PDB file of C-alpha atoms in Angstrom:
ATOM      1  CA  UNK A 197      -1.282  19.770  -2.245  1.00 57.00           C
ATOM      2  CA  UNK A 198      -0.225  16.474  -3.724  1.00 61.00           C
ATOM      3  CA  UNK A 199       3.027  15.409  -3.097  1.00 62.00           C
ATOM      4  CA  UNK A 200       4.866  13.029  -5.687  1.00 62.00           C
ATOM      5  CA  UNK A 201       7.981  11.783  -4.604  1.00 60.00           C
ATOM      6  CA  UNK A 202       8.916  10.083  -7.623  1.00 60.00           C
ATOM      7  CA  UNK A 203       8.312  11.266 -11.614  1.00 64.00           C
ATOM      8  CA  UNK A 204       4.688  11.326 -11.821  1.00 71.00           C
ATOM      9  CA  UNK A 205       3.565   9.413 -15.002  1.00 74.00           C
ATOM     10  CA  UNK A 206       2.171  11.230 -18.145  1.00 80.00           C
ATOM     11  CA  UNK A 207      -1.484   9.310 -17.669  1.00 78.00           C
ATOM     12  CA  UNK A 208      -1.767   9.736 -13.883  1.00 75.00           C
ATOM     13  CA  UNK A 209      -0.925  13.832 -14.356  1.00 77.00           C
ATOM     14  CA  UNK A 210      -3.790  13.827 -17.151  1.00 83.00           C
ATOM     15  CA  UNK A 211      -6.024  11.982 -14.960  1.00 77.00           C
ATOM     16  CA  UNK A 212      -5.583  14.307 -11.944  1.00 76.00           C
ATOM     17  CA  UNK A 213      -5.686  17.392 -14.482  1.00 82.00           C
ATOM     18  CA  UNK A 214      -9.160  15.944 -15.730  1.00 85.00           C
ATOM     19  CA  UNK A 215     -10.289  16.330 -12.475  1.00 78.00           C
ATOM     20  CA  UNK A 216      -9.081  19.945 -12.092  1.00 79.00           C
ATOM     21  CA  UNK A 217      -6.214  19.027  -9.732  1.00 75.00           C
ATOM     22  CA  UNK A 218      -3.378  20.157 -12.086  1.00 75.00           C
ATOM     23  CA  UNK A 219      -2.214  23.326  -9.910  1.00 78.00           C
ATOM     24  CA  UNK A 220      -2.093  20.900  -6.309  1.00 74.00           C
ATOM     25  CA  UNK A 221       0.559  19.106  -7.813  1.00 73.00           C
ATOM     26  CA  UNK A 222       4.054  19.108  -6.352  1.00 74.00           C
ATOM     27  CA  UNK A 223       6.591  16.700  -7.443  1.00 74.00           C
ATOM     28  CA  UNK A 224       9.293  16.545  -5.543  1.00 74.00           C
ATOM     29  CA  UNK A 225      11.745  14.474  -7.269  1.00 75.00           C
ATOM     30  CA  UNK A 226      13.521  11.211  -5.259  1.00 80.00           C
ATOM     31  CA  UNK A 227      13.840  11.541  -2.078  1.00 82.00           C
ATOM     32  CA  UNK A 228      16.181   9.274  -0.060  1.00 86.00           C
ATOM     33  CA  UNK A 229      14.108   6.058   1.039  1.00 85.00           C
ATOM     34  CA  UNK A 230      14.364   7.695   4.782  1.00 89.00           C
ATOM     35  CA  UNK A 231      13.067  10.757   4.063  1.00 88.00           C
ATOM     36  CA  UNK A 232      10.264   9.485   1.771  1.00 85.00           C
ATOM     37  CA  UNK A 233       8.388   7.825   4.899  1.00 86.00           C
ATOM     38  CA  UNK A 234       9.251  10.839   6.832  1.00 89.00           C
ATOM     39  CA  UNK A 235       7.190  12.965   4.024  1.00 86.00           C
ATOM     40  CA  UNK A 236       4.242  10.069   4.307  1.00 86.00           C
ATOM     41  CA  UNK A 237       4.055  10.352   8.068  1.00 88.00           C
ATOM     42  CA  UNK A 238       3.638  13.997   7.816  1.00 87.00           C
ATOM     43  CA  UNK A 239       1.101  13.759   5.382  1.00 86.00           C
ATOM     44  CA  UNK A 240      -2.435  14.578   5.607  1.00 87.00           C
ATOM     45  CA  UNK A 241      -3.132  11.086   3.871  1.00 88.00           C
ATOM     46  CA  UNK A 242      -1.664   8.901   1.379  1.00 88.00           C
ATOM     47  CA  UNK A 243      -2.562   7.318  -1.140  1.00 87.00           C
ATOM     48  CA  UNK A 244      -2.024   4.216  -2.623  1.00 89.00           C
ATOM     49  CA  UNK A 245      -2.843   2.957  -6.282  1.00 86.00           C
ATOM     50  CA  UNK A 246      -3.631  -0.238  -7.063  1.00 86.00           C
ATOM     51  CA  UNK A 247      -4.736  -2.469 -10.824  1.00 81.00           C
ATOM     52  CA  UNK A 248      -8.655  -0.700 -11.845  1.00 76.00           C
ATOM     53  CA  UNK A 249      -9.429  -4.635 -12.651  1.00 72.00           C
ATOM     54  CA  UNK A 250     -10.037  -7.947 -11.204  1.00 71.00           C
ATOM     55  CA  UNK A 251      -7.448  -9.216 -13.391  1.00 75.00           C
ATOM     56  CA  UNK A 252      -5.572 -12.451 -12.152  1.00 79.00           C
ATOM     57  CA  UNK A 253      -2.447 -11.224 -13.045  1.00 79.00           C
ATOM     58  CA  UNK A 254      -2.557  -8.131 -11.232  1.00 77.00           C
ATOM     59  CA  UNK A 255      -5.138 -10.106  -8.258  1.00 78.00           C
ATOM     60  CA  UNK A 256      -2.042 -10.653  -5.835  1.00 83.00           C
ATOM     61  CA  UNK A 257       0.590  -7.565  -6.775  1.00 86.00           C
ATOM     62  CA  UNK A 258       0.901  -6.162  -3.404  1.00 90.00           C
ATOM     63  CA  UNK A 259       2.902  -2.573  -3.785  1.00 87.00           C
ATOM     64  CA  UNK A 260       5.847  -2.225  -1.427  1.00 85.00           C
ATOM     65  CA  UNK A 261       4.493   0.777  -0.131  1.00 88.00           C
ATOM     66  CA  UNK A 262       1.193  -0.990   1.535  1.00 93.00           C
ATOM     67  CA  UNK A 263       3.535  -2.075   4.351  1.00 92.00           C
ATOM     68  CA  UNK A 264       5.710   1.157   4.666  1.00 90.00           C
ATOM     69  CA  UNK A 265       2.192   2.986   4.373  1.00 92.00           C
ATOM     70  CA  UNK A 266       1.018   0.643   7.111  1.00 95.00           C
ATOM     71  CA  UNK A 267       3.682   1.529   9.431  1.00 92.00           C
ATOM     72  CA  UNK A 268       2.458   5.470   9.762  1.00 92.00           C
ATOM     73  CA  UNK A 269      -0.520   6.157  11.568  1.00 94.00           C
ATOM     74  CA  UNK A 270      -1.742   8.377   8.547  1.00 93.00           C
ATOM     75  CA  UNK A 271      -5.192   7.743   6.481  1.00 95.00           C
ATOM     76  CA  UNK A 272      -4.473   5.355   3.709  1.00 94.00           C
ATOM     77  CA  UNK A 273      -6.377   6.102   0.684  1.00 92.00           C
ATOM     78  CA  UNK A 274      -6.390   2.705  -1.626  1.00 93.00           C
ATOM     79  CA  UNK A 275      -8.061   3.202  -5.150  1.00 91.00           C
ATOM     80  CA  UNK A 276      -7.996   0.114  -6.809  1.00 90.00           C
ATOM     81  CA  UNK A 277      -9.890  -3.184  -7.617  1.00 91.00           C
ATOM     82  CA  UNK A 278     -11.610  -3.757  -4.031  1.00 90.00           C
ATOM     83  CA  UNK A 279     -11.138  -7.581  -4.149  1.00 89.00           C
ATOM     84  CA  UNK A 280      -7.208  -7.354  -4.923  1.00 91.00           C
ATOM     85  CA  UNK A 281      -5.097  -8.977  -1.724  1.00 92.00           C
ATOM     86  CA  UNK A 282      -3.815  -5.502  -0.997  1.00 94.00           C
ATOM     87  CA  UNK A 283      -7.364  -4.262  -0.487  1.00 95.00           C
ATOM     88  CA  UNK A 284      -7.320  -7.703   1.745  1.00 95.00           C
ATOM     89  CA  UNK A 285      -4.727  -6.580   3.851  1.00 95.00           C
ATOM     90  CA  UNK A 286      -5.777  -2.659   4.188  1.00 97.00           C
ATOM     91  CA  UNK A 287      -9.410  -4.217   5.302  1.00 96.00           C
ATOM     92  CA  UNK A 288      -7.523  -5.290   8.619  1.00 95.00           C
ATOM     93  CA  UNK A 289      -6.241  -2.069   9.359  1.00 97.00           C
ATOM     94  CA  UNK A 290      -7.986   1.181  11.172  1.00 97.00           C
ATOM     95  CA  UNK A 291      -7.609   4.252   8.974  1.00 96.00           C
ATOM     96  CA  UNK A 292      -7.314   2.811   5.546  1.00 97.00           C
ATOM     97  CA  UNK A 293     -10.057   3.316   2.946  1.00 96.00           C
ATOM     98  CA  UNK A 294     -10.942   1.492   0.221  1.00 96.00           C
ATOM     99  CA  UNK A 295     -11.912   3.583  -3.236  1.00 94.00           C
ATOM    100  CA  UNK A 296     -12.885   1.202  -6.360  1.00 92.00           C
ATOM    101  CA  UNK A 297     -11.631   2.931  -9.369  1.00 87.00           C
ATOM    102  CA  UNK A 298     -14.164   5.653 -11.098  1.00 85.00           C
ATOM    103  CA  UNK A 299     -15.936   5.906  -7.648  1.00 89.00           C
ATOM    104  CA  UNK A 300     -15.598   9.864  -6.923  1.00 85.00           C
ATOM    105  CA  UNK A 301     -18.083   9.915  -4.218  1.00 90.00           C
ATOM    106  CA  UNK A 302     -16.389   7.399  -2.541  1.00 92.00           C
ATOM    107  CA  UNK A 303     -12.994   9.221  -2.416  1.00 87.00           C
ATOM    108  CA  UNK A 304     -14.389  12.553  -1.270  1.00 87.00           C
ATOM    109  CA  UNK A 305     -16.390  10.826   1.296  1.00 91.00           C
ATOM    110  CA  UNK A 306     -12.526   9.168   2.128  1.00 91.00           C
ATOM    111  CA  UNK A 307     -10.415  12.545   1.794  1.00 87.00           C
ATOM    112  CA  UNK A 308     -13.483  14.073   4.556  1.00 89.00           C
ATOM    113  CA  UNK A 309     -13.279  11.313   6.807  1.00 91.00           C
ATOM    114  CA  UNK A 310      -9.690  11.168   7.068  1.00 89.00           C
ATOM    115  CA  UNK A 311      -9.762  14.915   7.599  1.00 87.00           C
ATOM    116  CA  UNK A 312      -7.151  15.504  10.742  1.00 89.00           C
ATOM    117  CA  UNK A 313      -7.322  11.762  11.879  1.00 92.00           C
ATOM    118  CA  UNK A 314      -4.615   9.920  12.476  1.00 95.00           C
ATOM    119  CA  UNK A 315      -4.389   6.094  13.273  1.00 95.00           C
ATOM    120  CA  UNK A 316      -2.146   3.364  15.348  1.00 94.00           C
ATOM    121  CA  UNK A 317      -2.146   0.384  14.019  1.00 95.00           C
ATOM    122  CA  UNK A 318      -0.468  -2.862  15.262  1.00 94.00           C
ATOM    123  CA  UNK A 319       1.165  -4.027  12.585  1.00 92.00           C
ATOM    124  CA  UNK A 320       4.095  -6.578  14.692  1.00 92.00           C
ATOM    125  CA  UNK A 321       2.437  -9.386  12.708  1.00 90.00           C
ATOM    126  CA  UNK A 322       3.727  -8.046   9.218  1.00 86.00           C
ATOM    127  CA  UNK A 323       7.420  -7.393   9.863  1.00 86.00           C
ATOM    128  CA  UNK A 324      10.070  -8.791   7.968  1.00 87.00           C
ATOM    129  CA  UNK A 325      10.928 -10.161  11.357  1.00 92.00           C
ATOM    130  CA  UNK A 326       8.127 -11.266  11.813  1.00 92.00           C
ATOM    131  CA  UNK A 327       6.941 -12.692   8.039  1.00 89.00           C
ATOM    132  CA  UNK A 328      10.472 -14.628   8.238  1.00 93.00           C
ATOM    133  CA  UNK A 329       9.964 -16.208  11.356  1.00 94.00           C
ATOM    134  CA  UNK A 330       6.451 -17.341  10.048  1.00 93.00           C
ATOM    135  CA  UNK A 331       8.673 -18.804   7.119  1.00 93.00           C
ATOM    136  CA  UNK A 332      10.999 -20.435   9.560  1.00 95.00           C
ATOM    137  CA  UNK A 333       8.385 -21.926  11.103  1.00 94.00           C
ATOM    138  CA  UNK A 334       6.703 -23.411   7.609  1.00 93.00           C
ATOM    139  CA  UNK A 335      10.038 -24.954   6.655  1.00 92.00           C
ATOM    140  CA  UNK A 336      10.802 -26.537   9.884  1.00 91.00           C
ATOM    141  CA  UNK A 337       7.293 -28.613   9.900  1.00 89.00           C
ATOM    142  CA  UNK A 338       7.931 -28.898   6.419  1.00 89.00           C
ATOM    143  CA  UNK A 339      11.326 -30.725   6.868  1.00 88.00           C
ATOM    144  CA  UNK A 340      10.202 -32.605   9.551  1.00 87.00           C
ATOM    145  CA  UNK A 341       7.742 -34.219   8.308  1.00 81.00           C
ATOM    146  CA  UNK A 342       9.579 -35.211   5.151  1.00 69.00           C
ATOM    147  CA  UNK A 343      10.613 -38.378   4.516  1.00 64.00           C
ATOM    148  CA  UNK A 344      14.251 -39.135   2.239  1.00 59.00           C
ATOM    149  CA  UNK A 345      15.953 -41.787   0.830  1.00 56.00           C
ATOM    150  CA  UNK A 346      19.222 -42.849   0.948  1.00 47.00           C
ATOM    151  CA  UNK A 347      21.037 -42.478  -2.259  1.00 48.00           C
ATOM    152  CA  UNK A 348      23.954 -44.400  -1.492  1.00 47.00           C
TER     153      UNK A 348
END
């Protein structure tokens, strides 16, 4: 089946019914934040959408969910533009799989390898602990090495 959690948009439901996916779909309406990465770590795999071009704009939009996604040891399924910084980050990751957009082979080959796997992953380094110590650090060398004037 594939779970939605949130109102699946008009184009995506087309796009999976193109594909004769229609009757797997299951939308489950909101779930509480909690139970919504409860669902994903019980999943088979999830997946993650990303931009289907090398756009600039769109070249650093890293979803929320990458990080929450991160945090299970499920198969992460990415389909999106391969050279976005979220396919950056998955790349450093066991389990995650990287789909360019249109590529159909690739995905199946994905969905059968991350048949009954699951994945640890380490991700300490990308806590919002973690990230804000990092930031901590940056603005302590920052301020001292900076130089100021008296305005008196």
């Amino acid at each position: 089946d594939i779970n939605d959690y949130f109102p699946m948009k008009d184009e995506v439901r087309a796009e999976l019914e193109a594909h004769g996916l229609g009757a797997m779909i299951e939308e489950l309406g909101f779930l509480s934040h909690r139970d919504a990465i409860a669902a994903a770590a019980a999943s088979t795999a999830v997946l993650l959408c990303g931009q289907a071009d090398d756009s600039p704009l769109y070249r650093g939009w890293i979803p929320a969910k990458t990080f929450e996604y991160l945090s299970t040891n499920v198969p992460i399924l990415y389909v999106g533009d391969p050279g976005s910084d979220v396919a950056g980050i998955l790349r450093g990751y066991p389990g995650c799989h990287l789909v360019a957009p249109n590529d159909v082979t690739a995905l199946i080959s994905a969905l059968r390898a991350s048949r009954a796997q699951r994945y640890p992953r380490d991700v300490s380094e990308i806590t919002r602990r973690a990230l804000a110590g990092r930031l901590a650090e940056t603005f302590d060398r920052a301020l001292s090495t900076a130089t100021y004037r008296d305005k008196a």
